[in-house]
Each structure stands twice: as structure tokens, then as C-alpha cells.
Amino acid sequence: MSTGANWSAIAKLLHWTIAALIVAQFVVGWMAVSWRLSPMKLDLFVWHKSTGMLVLALVVLRLAWRATHHPPPLPSNMPRWERFAAALTHALLYAAMIAIPLTGWVVSSAAGVPFSIYWRIPLPSIAPTDRHLVEVVGNVHGALGIALIVLLVIHVGAALRHHYIKRDDVLVRMLPRRRTSR
Ligand code: HEM
Ligand code: HEM
């Protein structure tokens, strides 16, 4: 069933930019943690922490946009449990996208080493220097990352189910519009 509705260009741009940056964050985060101690490891951490702060800023912007704009309606024949599941998954995705960078920021602060975003903008400290805090919140940061991956499997699975099984336009209306070929 087609809703005939579409996500706005801003919503699509934010959705896909943030999605791409988050995928990069996982790759660079795991590389940074496992790299041998070297200048390269430190650079990987600067990229990871800087891009993570960029994600946080974009997600705040996206939530502000979302609070002031109506999303396109879901297909009218969608059962109540599916609407609830979608709303819950989206809320948890937003929560993870905020909590993961915030816990990263706490770890970075608790390490007590001054840090500048992309080597330029000094990041204020939001936690006291504390080795124990680095370890505990570092584990929380990693565990939240795994939780986000679980949510994304559900999210992408649901999007593909809409497209290939239910055959509605829920996925297509979030895709960047392609030019029609002549
Ligand atoms: C959406 C944003 C982010 C994602 C998806 C993400 C994901 C990850 C992942 C997967 C790891 C490896 C975890 C492990 O194997 O233990 C990691 C490590 C780390 N991240 Fe992030 N991260 C994000 C944002 C940030 C931010 C904003 C900061 C700091 C300003 C940060 C600081 C760190 C630090 C310090 C570690 C190493 C932690 C440790 O050694 O226990 N991250 N991150
Ligand atoms: C890191 C990756 C991703 C994250 C964090 C993410 C997050 C989100 C969030 C929070 C929403 C809810 C938007 C709102 O109601 O304000 C959403 C919507 C959506 N996402 Fe994703 N997404 C990601 C990747 C993907 C991928 C790979 C696909 C497709 C295969 C996809 C398909 C969709 C679709 C179709 C919607 C619109 C749902 C609707 O109309 O209710 N997303 N995404």
C-alpha cells in the first residue's frame, strides 16, 4: 500500500549522513582500540572522537527538526503492534545515538588528556580524571555500541520487510530521489 507521502530532503539528508558516519564510527572505533600503541593509534582516536562529536551535534539538530515537523504517516493498514514496534525502535535508536557519544565524551574526559576536535576545537571536560571511570564507562560505551547494532539489525530488517514482503513505500520514501532516466 502506498502512502504517497515522502520524507523531506532535510530529513533524508540527516538520516543518511548520520547513518554513514555511524558505520564509519564502528570501523574506526574498533581499529583505534586494537591498533598497537603508535602515532597512528592516537590519530585514529582523534578521528573517532571528533566524528563522534559531529554525530552528536547532527543528532541534536535532527531531534530539533523532528520536534518541529510531522513525519509522513505510516500506511493506514499497518497493525497497531507494528506502529508501536516502529515507534519504540526509533526512540531507542535516538537514545543510543545520544548515549553513545555522551559516554565516549565521559571516557575521553576521565582520561584527563586534553583533546581537540579534528585537532582544532578544544573539547571541554565533563568528568573528573579517574582511571576507574575510564574503564567502567568505556565498557558501557562498547556495550551500547553492541545494543545499537542489534537495533540496526531490527531496523534494517523491518525496512526490507516493508519493501519486499509488505510491498509498501515505507523504504522508498526514505531513499534519496533518483532522477528518472529518459
Ligand atoms: C555514534 C558515535 C560513536 C560510536 C558508534 C562509537 C563506537 C565505538 C566503538 C564500537 C568502540 C570500540 C569499543 C570496544 O571494542 O571496546 C569505541 C571506543 C571508544 N570510543 Fe567511541 N563511539 C562513538 C562516539 C565516541 C565519542 C564522541 C567519543 C569521545 C569524545 C568516543 C570515545 C571512545 C573511546 C575513548 C573509546 C575507547 C574505549 C575503551 O578503550 O574502552 N566515542 N567507540
Ligand atoms: C546507522 C544506521 C541508521 C540509523 C541510526 C537509523 C535511524 C533511524 C531513525 C531514528 C529513524 C526514525 C526517524 C524519525 O521518525 O524521526 C529512521 C527511519 C528510517 N530508516 Fe533508518 N537508520 C539507519 C539506517 C537505515 C538503513 C540502512 C535503512 C534501509 C535499509 C533505513 C531505513 C529507514 C526508513 C525506511 C525509515 C523511515 C521509517 C518510517 O517512515 O517510519 N535506515 N532511521
mmCIF file of C-alpha atoms and ligand atoms in Angstrom:
data_model
loop_
_atom_site.group_PDB
_atom_site.id
_atom_site.type_symbol
_atom_site.label_atom_id
_atom_site.label_comp_id
_atom_site.label_asym_id
_atom_site.label_seq_id
_atom_site.Cartn_x
_atom_site.Cartn_y
_atom_site.Cartn_z
ATOM 1 C CA MET A 1 0.000 0.000 0.000
ATOM 2 C CA SER A 2 1.382 3.430 -0.939
ATOM 3 C CA THR A 3 1.024 6.375 1.418
ATOM 4 C CA GLY A 4 2.002 8.785 -1.383
ATOM 5 C CA ALA A 5 3.918 10.733 1.293
ATOM 6 C CA ASN A 6 7.655 11.436 1.393
ATOM 7 C CA TRP A 7 10.301 12.381 3.947
ATOM 8 C CA SER A 8 11.640 15.903 3.367
ATOM 9 C CA ALA A 9 15.058 16.449 1.790
ATOM 10 C CA ILE A 10 16.448 17.638 5.175
ATOM 11 C CA ALA A 11 15.177 14.525 6.973
ATOM 12 C CA LYS A 12 16.688 12.246 4.320
ATOM 13 C CA LEU A 13 19.989 14.127 4.304
ATOM 14 C CA LEU A 14 20.267 13.880 8.101
ATOM 15 C CA HIS A 15 19.178 10.203 8.176
ATOM 16 C CA TRP A 16 21.713 9.026 5.577
ATOM 17 C CA THR A 17 24.596 11.308 6.637
ATOM 18 C CA ILE A 18 24.283 10.159 10.250
ATOM 19 C CA ALA A 19 23.899 6.505 9.180
ATOM 20 C CA ALA A 20 27.102 6.668 7.081
ATOM 21 C CA LEU A 21 29.044 8.420 9.869
ATOM 22 C CA ILE A 22 27.900 5.825 12.425
ATOM 23 C CA VAL A 23 29.099 2.941 10.240
ATOM 24 C CA ALA A 24 32.476 4.728 9.942
ATOM 25 C CA GLN A 25 32.476 5.205 13.743
ATOM 26 C CA PHE A 26 32.267 1.448 14.341
ATOM 27 C CA VAL A 27 35.102 0.721 11.901
ATOM 28 C CA VAL A 28 37.406 3.465 13.248
ATOM 29 C CA GLY A 29 36.435 2.742 16.908
ATOM 30 C CA TRP A 30 37.378 -0.934 16.638
ATOM 31 C CA MET A 31 40.545 -0.102 14.672
ATOM 32 C CA ALA A 32 41.601 2.512 17.273
ATOM 33 C CA VAL A 33 41.101 0.104 20.194
ATOM 34 C CA SER A 34 43.012 -2.766 18.587
ATOM 35 C CA TRP A 35 45.869 -0.779 16.910
ATOM 36 C CA ARG A 36 49.313 -1.129 18.514
ATOM 37 C CA LEU A 37 50.445 1.901 20.539
ATOM 38 C CA SER A 38 51.777 4.325 17.912
ATOM 39 C CA PRO A 39 51.086 7.824 16.493
ATOM 40 C CA MET A 40 48.605 6.122 14.119
ATOM 41 C CA LYS A 41 46.578 4.809 17.088
ATOM 42 C CA LEU A 42 46.367 8.333 18.519
ATOM 43 C CA ASP A 43 45.265 9.696 15.127
ATOM 44 C CA LEU A 44 42.571 7.009 14.843
ATOM 45 C CA PHE A 45 41.261 8.112 18.244
ATOM 46 C CA VAL A 46 41.207 11.772 17.170
ATOM 47 C CA TRP A 47 39.171 10.812 14.083
ATOM 48 C CA HIS A 48 36.859 8.581 16.157
ATOM 49 C CA LYS A 49 36.224 11.100 18.938
ATOM 50 C CA SER A 50 35.893 14.055 16.540
ATOM 51 C CA THR A 51 33.449 12.322 14.200
ATOM 52 C CA GLY A 52 31.539 11.024 17.235
ATOM 53 C CA MET A 53 31.072 14.613 18.446
ATOM 54 C CA LEU A 54 29.951 15.572 14.929
ATOM 55 C CA VAL A 55 27.355 12.760 15.086
ATOM 56 C CA LEU A 56 26.158 14.064 18.465
ATOM 57 C CA ALA A 57 25.710 17.593 17.025
ATOM 58 C CA LEU A 58 23.865 16.257 13.952
ATOM 59 C CA VAL A 59 21.569 14.086 16.099
ATOM 60 C CA VAL A 60 20.676 17.088 18.312
ATOM 61 C CA LEU A 61 19.890 19.043 15.122
ATOM 62 C CA ARG A 62 17.847 16.112 13.828
ATOM 63 C CA LEU A 63 15.824 15.843 17.058
ATOM 64 C CA ALA A 64 15.123 19.592 16.924
ATOM 65 C CA TRP A 65 13.979 19.217 13.317
ATOM 66 C CA ARG A 66 11.864 16.179 14.242
ATOM 67 C CA ALA A 67 10.204 18.023 17.153
ATOM 68 C CA THR A 68 9.062 20.794 14.819
ATOM 69 C CA HIS A 69 7.995 18.753 11.757
ATOM 70 C CA HIS A 70 5.461 15.984 11.206
ATOM 71 C CA PRO A 71 6.804 12.697 9.809
ATOM 72 C CA PRO A 72 4.893 11.212 6.843
ATOM 73 C CA PRO A 73 2.026 8.957 8.018
ATOM 74 C CA LEU A 74 2.502 5.182 8.088
ATOM 75 C CA PRO A 75 0.342 3.040 5.766
ATOM 76 C CA SER A 76 -3.198 3.058 7.173
ATOM 77 C CA ASN A 77 -3.438 -0.759 7.089
ATOM 78 C CA MET A 78 -0.405 -1.169 9.367
ATOM 79 C CA PRO A 79 -1.369 -3.091 12.534
ATOM 80 C CA ARG A 80 -1.126 -1.438 15.950
ATOM 81 C CA TRP A 81 1.713 -3.688 17.160
ATOM 82 C CA GLU A 82 3.842 -2.706 14.139
ATOM 83 C CA ARG A 83 3.271 1.004 14.743
ATOM 84 C CA PHE A 84 4.266 0.503 18.369
ATOM 85 C CA ALA A 85 7.359 -1.561 17.400
ATOM 86 C CA ALA A 86 8.437 1.137 14.914
ATOM 87 C CA ALA A 87 7.982 3.964 17.439
ATOM 88 C CA LEU A 88 9.851 2.016 20.136
ATOM 89 C CA THR A 89 12.757 1.062 17.840
ATOM 90 C CA HIS A 90 13.088 4.650 16.571
ATOM 91 C CA ALA A 91 13.052 6.035 20.145
ATOM 92 C CA LEU A 92 15.739 3.522 21.185
ATOM 93 C CA LEU A 93 17.821 4.368 18.103
ATOM 94 C CA TYR A 94 17.711 8.059 19.029
ATOM 95 C CA ALA A 95 18.553 7.222 22.673
ATOM 96 C CA ALA A 96 21.571 5.152 21.552
ATOM 97 C CA MET A 97 22.721 7.896 19.156
ATOM 98 C CA ILE A 98 22.816 10.325 22.100
ATOM 99 C CA ALA A 99 24.073 7.982 24.851
ATOM 100 C CA ILE A 100 26.975 6.526 22.837
ATOM 101 C CA PRO A 101 28.725 9.847 22.072
ATOM 102 C CA LEU A 102 27.986 11.123 25.612
ATOM 103 C CA THR A 103 29.598 8.074 27.250
ATOM 104 C CA GLY A 104 32.530 8.447 24.813
ATOM 105 C CA TRP A 105 32.858 12.072 25.903
ATOM 106 C CA VAL A 106 32.912 10.972 29.573
ATOM 107 C CA VAL A 107 35.654 8.379 28.848
ATOM 108 C CA SER A 108 37.699 10.952 26.958
ATOM 109 C CA SER A 109 37.293 13.485 29.810
ATOM 110 C CA ALA A 110 38.058 10.980 32.582
ATOM 111 C CA ALA A 111 41.305 10.033 30.819
ATOM 112 C CA GLY A 112 42.468 13.557 31.719
ATOM 113 C CA VAL A 113 44.258 14.184 28.411
ATOM 114 C CA PRO A 114 43.247 17.456 26.710
ATOM 115 C CA PHE A 115 41.580 16.782 23.366
ATOM 116 C CA SER A 116 40.700 18.982 20.370
ATOM 117 C CA ILE A 117 38.037 18.030 17.815
ATOM 118 C CA TYR A 118 39.800 17.478 14.445
ATOM 119 C CA TRP A 119 42.942 18.933 16.094
ATOM 120 C CA ARG A 120 41.212 22.365 16.230
ATOM 121 C CA ILE A 121 38.314 22.851 18.650
ATOM 122 C CA PRO A 122 39.154 22.104 22.319
ATOM 123 C CA LEU A 123 36.551 19.741 23.826
ATOM 124 C CA PRO A 124 35.563 20.763 27.386
ATOM 125 C CA SER A 125 35.883 18.093 30.071
ATOM 126 C CA ILE A 126 32.603 16.741 31.515
ATOM 127 C CA ALA A 127 34.095 14.314 34.086
ATOM 128 C CA PRO A 128 36.915 14.265 36.649
ATOM 129 C CA THR A 129 40.165 12.468 35.813
ATOM 130 C CA ASP A 130 39.545 8.933 37.091
ATOM 131 C CA ARG A 131 41.026 5.637 35.811
ATOM 132 C CA HIS A 132 38.165 3.571 37.220
ATOM 133 C CA LEU A 133 35.613 5.781 35.445
ATOM 134 C CA VAL A 134 37.517 5.359 32.156
ATOM 135 C CA GLU A 135 37.259 1.583 32.491
ATOM 136 C CA VAL A 136 33.619 1.353 33.604
ATOM 137 C CA VAL A 137 32.195 3.949 31.211
ATOM 138 C CA GLY A 138 34.456 2.598 28.429
ATOM 139 C CA ASN A 139 32.736 -0.782 28.851
ATOM 140 C CA VAL A 140 29.306 0.902 28.831
ATOM 141 C CA HIS A 141 30.276 2.744 25.616
ATOM 142 C CA GLY A 142 31.221 -0.573 23.964
ATOM 143 C CA ALA A 143 28.091 -2.375 25.256
ATOM 144 C CA LEU A 144 25.847 0.420 23.950
ATOM 145 C CA GLY A 145 27.585 0.013 20.595
ATOM 146 C CA ILE A 146 26.564 -3.668 20.538
ATOM 147 C CA ALA A 147 22.994 -2.686 21.535
ATOM 148 C CA LEU A 148 22.934 -0.227 18.614
ATOM 149 C CA ILE A 149 23.998 -2.996 16.229
ATOM 150 C CA VAL A 150 21.108 -5.185 17.491
ATOM 151 C CA LEU A 151 18.668 -2.279 16.976
ATOM 152 C CA LEU A 152 20.040 -1.703 13.473
ATOM 153 C CA VAL A 153 19.528 -5.358 12.516
ATOM 154 C CA ILE A 154 15.863 -4.986 13.565
ATOM 155 C CA HIS A 155 15.580 -1.563 11.858
ATOM 156 C CA VAL A 156 17.079 -2.625 8.523
ATOM 157 C CA GLY A 157 15.187 -5.945 8.661
ATOM 158 C CA ALA A 158 11.918 -4.040 9.128
ATOM 159 C CA ALA A 159 12.760 -1.659 6.247
ATOM 160 C CA LEU A 160 13.471 -4.609 3.922
ATOM 161 C CA ARG A 161 10.289 -6.386 5.095
ATOM 162 C CA HIS A 162 8.258 -3.294 4.179
ATOM 163 C CA HIS A 163 9.806 -3.245 0.721
ATOM 164 C CA TYR A 164 9.969 -6.915 -0.270
ATOM 165 C CA ILE A 165 7.195 -8.595 1.747
ATOM 166 C CA LYS A 166 4.593 -5.939 2.521
ATOM 167 C CA ARG A 167 5.443 -4.123 -0.729
ATOM 168 C CA ASP A 168 4.553 -0.678 0.622
ATOM 169 C CA ASP A 169 6.533 2.564 0.097
ATOM 170 C CA VAL A 170 7.965 2.945 3.631
ATOM 171 C CA LEU A 171 11.543 2.263 2.473
ATOM 172 C CA VAL A 172 11.339 4.053 -0.884
ATOM 173 C CA ARG A 173 10.093 7.307 0.625
ATOM 174 C CA MET A 174 13.250 7.494 2.796
ATOM 175 C CA LEU A 175 15.586 6.908 -0.176
ATOM 176 C CA PRO A 176 17.241 9.857 -1.965
ATOM 177 C CA ARG A 177 15.103 10.538 -5.027
ATOM 178 C CA ARG A 178 16.701 9.256 -8.195
ATOM 179 C CA ARG A 179 16.417 11.192 -11.417
ATOM 180 C CA THR A 180 14.171 9.420 -13.879
ATOM 181 C CA SER A 181 16.157 8.256 -16.884
ATOM 182 C CA ARG A 182 14.933 9.368 -20.275
HETATM 183 C C1 HEM B 1 27.963 7.489 17.316
HETATM 184 C C2 HEM B 1 29.114 7.676 17.892
HETATM 185 C C3 HEM B 1 30.051 6.595 18.352
HETATM 186 C C4 HEM B 1 30.101 5.240 18.100
HETATM 187 C C5 HEM B 1 29.140 4.407 17.252
HETATM 188 C C6 HEM B 1 31.225 4.713 18.835
HETATM 189 C C7 HEM B 1 31.614 3.372 18.833
HETATM 190 C C8 HEM B 1 32.749 2.884 19.455
HETATM 191 C C9 HEM B 1 33.186 1.525 19.384
HETATM 192 C C10 HEM B 1 32.491 0.401 18.617
HETATM 193 C C11 HEM B 1 34.329 1.421 20.122
HETATM 194 C C12 HEM B 1 35.146 0.163 20.383
HETATM 195 C C13 HEM B 1 34.645 -0.450 21.660
HETATM 196 C C14 HEM B 1 35.423 -1.642 22.136
HETATM 197 O O1 HEM B 1 35.757 -2.511 21.333
HETATM 198 O O2 HEM B 1 35.670 -1.692 23.344
HETATM 199 C C15 HEM B 1 34.600 2.726 20.700
HETATM 200 C C16 HEM B 1 35.661 3.020 21.553
HETATM 201 C C17 HEM B 1 35.903 4.271 22.072
HETATM 202 N N1 HEM B 1 35.219 5.430 21.789
HETATM 203 FE FE1 HEM B 1 33.556 5.583 20.655
HETATM 204 N N2 HEM B 1 31.840 5.732 19.514
HETATM 205 C C18 HEM B 1 31.171 6.904 19.244
HETATM 206 C C19 HEM B 1 31.471 8.167 19.719
HETATM 207 C C20 HEM B 1 32.538 8.478 20.549
HETATM 208 C C21 HEM B 1 32.836 9.807 21.072
HETATM 209 C C22 HEM B 1 32.038 11.081 20.787
HETATM 210 C C23 HEM B 1 33.952 9.696 21.859
HETATM 211 C C24 HEM B 1 34.697 10.734 22.637
HETATM 212 C C25 HEM B 1 34.570 12.040 22.527
HETATM 213 C C26 HEM B 1 34.343 8.294 21.817
HETATM 214 C C27 HEM B 1 35.428 7.774 22.515
HETATM 215 C C28 HEM B 1 35.796 6.460 22.508
HETATM 216 C C29 HEM B 1 36.901 5.946 23.303
HETATM 217 C C30 HEM B 1 37.786 6.758 24.252
HETATM 218 C C31 HEM B 1 36.949 4.566 23.031
HETATM 219 C C32 HEM B 1 37.917 3.548 23.663
HETATM 220 C C33 HEM B 1 37.208 2.997 24.864
HETATM 221 C C34 HEM B 1 37.942 1.889 25.541
HETATM 222 O O3 HEM B 1 39.106 1.664 25.245
HETATM 223 O O4 HEM B 1 37.293 1.234 26.380
HETATM 224 N N3 HEM B 1 33.465 7.584 21.037
HETATM 225 N N4 HEM B 1 33.619 3.586 20.271
HETATM 226 C C1 HEM B 2 23.286 3.737 11.473
HETATM 227 C C2 HEM B 2 22.265 3.494 10.692
HETATM 228 C C3 HEM B 2 20.845 4.003 10.890
HETATM 229 C C4 HEM B 2 20.288 4.691 11.921
HETATM 230 C C5 HEM B 2 20.952 5.177 13.208
HETATM 231 C C6 HEM B 2 18.890 4.916 11.588
HETATM 232 C C7 HEM B 2 17.973 5.593 12.402
HETATM 233 C C8 HEM B 2 16.667 5.888 12.047
HETATM 234 C C9 HEM B 2 15.713 6.579 12.865
HETATM 235 C C10 HEM B 2 15.993 7.103 14.286
HETATM 236 C C11 HEM B 2 14.562 6.698 12.167
HETATM 237 C C12 HEM B 2 13.260 7.351 12.646
HETATM 238 C C13 HEM B 2 13.089 8.696 12.028
HETATM 239 C C14 HEM B 2 12.033 9.507 12.736
HETATM 240 O O1 HEM B 2 10.918 9.015 12.943
HETATM 241 O O2 HEM B 2 12.376 10.646 13.123
HETATM 242 C C15 HEM B 2 14.782 6.066 10.880
HETATM 243 C C16 HEM B 2 13.863 5.984 9.865
HETATM 244 C C17 HEM B 2 14.005 5.161 8.773
HETATM 245 N N1 HEM B 2 15.117 4.404 8.435
HETATM 246 FE FE1 HEM B 2 16.850 4.372 9.395
HETATM 247 N N2 HEM B 2 18.634 4.335 10.369
HETATM 248 C C18 HEM B 2 19.799 3.766 9.908
HETATM 249 C C19 HEM B 2 19.984 3.069 8.734
HETATM 250 C C20 HEM B 2 18.974 2.701 7.890
HETATM 251 C C21 HEM B 2 19.097 1.811 6.754
HETATM 252 C C22 HEM B 2 20.410 1.121 6.324
HETATM 253 C C23 HEM B 2 17.866 1.730 6.172
HETATM 254 C C24 HEM B 2 17.401 0.935 4.967
HETATM 255 C C25 HEM B 2 17.794 -0.261 4.660
HETATM 256 C C26 HEM B 2 16.974 2.583 6.926
HETATM 257 C C27 HEM B 2 15.647 2.798 6.641
HETATM 258 C C28 HEM B 2 14.824 3.682 7.291
HETATM 259 C C29 HEM B 2 13.472 4.011 6.851
HETATM 260 C C30 HEM B 2 12.757 3.430 5.635
HETATM 261 C C31 HEM B 2 12.957 4.939 7.775
HETATM 262 C C32 HEM B 2 11.559 5.601 7.762
HETATM 263 C C33 HEM B 2 10.615 4.843 8.636
HETATM 264 C C34 HEM B 2 9.241 5.495 8.651
HETATM 265 O O3 HEM B 2 8.801 6.028 7.625
HETATM 266 O O4 HEM B 2 8.588 5.455 9.717
HETATM 267 N N3 HEM B 2 17.675 3.148 7.970
HETATM 268 N N4 HEM B 2 16.078 5.564 10.845
#
